Short mmCIF file of C-alpha atoms and ligand atoms in Angstrom, two decimals:
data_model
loop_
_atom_site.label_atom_id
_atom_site.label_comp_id
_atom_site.label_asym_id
_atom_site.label_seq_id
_atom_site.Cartn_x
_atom_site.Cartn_y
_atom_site.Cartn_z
CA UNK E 1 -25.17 3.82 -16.42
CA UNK E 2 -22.73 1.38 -15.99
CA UNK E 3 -23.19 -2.55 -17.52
CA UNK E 4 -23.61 -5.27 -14.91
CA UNK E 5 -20.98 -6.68 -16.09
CA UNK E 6 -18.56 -3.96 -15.96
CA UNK E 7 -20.47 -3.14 -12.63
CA UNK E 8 -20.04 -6.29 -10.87
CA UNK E 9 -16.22 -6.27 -12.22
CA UNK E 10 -15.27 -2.70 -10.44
CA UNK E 11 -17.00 -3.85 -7.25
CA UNK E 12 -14.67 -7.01 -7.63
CA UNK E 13 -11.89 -4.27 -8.21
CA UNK E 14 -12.96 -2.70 -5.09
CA UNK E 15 -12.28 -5.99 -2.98
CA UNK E 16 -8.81 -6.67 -4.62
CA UNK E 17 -8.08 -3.26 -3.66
CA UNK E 18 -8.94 -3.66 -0.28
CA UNK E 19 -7.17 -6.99 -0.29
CA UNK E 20 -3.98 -5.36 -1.34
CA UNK E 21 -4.25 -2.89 1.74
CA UNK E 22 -5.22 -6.15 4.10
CA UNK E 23 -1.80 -7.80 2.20
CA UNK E 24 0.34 -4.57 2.96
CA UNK E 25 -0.63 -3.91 6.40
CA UNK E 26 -0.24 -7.71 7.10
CA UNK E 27 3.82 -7.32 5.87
CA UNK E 28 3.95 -3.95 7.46
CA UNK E 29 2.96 -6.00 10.40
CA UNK E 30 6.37 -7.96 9.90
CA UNK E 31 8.96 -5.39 9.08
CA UNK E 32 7.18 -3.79 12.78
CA UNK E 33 8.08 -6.82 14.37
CA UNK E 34 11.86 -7.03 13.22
CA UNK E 35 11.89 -3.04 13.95
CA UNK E 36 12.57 -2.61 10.41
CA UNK E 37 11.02 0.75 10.56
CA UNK E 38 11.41 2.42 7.33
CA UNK E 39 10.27 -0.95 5.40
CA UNK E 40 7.12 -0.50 7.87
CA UNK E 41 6.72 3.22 7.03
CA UNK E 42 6.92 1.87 3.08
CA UNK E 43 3.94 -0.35 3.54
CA UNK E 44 1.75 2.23 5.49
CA UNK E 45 2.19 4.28 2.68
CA UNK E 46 1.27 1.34 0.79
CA UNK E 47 -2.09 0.47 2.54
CA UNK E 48 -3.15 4.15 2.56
CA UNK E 49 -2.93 4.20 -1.41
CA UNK E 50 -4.66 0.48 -2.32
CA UNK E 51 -7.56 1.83 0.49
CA UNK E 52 -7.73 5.32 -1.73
CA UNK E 53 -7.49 3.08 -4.95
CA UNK E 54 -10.66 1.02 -3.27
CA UNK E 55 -12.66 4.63 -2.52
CA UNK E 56 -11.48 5.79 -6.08
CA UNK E 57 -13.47 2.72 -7.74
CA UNK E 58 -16.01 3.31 -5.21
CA UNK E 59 -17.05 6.64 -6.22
CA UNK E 60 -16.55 6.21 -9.72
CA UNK E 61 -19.17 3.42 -9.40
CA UNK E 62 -21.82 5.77 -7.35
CA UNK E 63 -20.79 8.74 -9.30
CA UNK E 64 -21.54 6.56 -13.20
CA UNK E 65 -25.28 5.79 -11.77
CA UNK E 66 -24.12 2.12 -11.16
CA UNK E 67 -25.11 -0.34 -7.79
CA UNK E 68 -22.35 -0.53 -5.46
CA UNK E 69 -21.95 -4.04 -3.54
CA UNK E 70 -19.12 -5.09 -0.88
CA UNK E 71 -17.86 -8.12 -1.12
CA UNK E 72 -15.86 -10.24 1.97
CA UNK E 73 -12.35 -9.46 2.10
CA UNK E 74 -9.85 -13.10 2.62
CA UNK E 75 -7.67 -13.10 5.29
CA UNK E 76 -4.02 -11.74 4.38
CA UNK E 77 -1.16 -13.93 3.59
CA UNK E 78 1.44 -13.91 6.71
CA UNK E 79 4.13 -15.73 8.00
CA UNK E 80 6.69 -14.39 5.39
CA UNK E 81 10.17 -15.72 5.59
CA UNK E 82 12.12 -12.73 4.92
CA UNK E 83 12.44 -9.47 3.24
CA UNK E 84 13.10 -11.07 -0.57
CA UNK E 85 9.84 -13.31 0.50
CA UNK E 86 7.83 -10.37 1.02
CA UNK E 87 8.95 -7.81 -1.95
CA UNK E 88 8.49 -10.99 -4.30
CA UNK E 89 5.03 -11.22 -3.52
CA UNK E 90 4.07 -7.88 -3.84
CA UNK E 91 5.57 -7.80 -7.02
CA UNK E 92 3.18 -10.49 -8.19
CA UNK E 93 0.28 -9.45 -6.80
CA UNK E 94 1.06 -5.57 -8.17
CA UNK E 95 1.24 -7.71 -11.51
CA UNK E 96 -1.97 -9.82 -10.87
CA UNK E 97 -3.46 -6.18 -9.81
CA UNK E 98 -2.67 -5.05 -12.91
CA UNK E 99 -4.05 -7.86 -15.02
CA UNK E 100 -7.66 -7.25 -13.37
CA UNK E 101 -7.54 -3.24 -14.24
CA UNK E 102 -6.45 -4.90 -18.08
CA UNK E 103 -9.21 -7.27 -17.79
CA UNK E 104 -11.44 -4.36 -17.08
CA UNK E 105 -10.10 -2.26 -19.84
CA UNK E 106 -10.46 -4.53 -22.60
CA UNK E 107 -14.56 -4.92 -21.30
CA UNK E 108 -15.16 -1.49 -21.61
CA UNK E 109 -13.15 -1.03 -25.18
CA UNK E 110 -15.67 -4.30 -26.00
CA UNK E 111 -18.96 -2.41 -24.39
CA UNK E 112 -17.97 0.38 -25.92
CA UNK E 113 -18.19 2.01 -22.61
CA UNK E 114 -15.69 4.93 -22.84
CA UNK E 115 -16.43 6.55 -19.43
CA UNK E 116 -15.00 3.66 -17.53
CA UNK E 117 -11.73 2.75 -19.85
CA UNK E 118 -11.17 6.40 -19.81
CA UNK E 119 -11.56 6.41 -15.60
CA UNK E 120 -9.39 3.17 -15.48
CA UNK E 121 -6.67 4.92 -17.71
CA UNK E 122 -5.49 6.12 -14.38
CA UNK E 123 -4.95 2.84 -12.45
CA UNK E 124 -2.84 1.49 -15.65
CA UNK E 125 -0.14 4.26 -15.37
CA UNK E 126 -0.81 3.43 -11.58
CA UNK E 127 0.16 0.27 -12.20
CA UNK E 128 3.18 0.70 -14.23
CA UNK E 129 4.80 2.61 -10.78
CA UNK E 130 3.55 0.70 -8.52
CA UNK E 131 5.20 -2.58 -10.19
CA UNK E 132 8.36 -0.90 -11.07
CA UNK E 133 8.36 0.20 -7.08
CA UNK E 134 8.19 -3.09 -6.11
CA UNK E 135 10.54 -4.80 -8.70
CA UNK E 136 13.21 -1.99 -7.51
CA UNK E 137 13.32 -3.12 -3.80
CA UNK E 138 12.97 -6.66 -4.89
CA UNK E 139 16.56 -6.06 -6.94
CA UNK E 140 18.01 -3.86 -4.27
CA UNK E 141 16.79 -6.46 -1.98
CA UNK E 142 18.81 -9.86 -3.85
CA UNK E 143 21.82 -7.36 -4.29
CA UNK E 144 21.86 -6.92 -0.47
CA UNK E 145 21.47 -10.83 0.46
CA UNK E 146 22.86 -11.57 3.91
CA UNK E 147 24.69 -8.07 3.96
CA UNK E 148 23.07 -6.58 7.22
CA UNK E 149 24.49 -3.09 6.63
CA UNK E 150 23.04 -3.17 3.35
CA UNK E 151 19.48 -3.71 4.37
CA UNK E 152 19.61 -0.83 7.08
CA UNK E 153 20.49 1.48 4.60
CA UNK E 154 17.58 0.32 2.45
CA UNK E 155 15.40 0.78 5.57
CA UNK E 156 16.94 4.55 5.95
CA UNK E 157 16.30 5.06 2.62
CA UNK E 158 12.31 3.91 2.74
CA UNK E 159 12.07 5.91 6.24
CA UNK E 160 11.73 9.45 4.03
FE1 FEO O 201 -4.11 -0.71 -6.10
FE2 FEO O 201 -1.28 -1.70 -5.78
O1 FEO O 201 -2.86 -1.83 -6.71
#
């Protein structure tokens, strides 16, 4: 059984999650638009792993006897300004991402509930790549600046 309050917390988890895959396909959305296609291919990839990271939590929370309950997904951010724009937000939501999963953590080590901090051990490591991903292009990103070659090679090089 899970708490309610660590139960109403992963169901919260679940909607971030989803969010994140609303965000990503919103700036894949972009990077379609400017034919940017290896930036778009990035952020498929990208919604395909926040909406597995949403089923993850899902089934945990069936799977650990606890109620499961959807809640209303905002409306993405859009009308980003550039590439820099975009990678800087993902970087801080990646971080506010991880900040929930640590929220959720430190509940369980309180509850003593060792089943969930043990299932959530996997979306910290998550974390820690998914952040580092995101800070990389965000560098490579300021390096380029106006340097047009230098962002079509980045989009080559997020194509594979
Ligand atoms: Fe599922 Fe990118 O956090």
């Amino acid at each position: 059984m899970l708490s309610q309050t660590i139960q109403k917390k992963l169901n919260e988890q679940v909607q971030k999650e989803f969010y994140s895959a609303y965000l990503y396909l919103s700036m894949k959305a972009y990077f379609v638009e400017k034919d940017l296609d290896g930036f778009a291919n990035f952020f498929d990839i990208q919604v395909k792993e926040e909406r597995d990271h949403a089923l993850k939590i899902i089934n945990y929370v069936e799977d650990a006897g606890g109620q499961l309950e959807l809640y209303a997904i905002d409306a993405p951010l859009k009308d980003f300004t550039s590439p820099v724009d975009i990678f800087e937000r993902t970087y801080e939501h990646e971080q506010f991402v991880t900040k929930s999963i640590y929220e959720i953590v430190n509940l369980a080590i309180e509850e003593k509930d060792h089943k969930t901090s043990a299932f959530l051990q996997w979306f910290v490591d998550e974390q820690v790549e998914e952040e580092a991903t995101m800070l990389k292009n965000l560098n490579k990103l300021n390096l380029i600046g106006d340097n047009s070659s230098g962002l079509f090679m980045l989009d080559a090089e997020l194509a594979k």
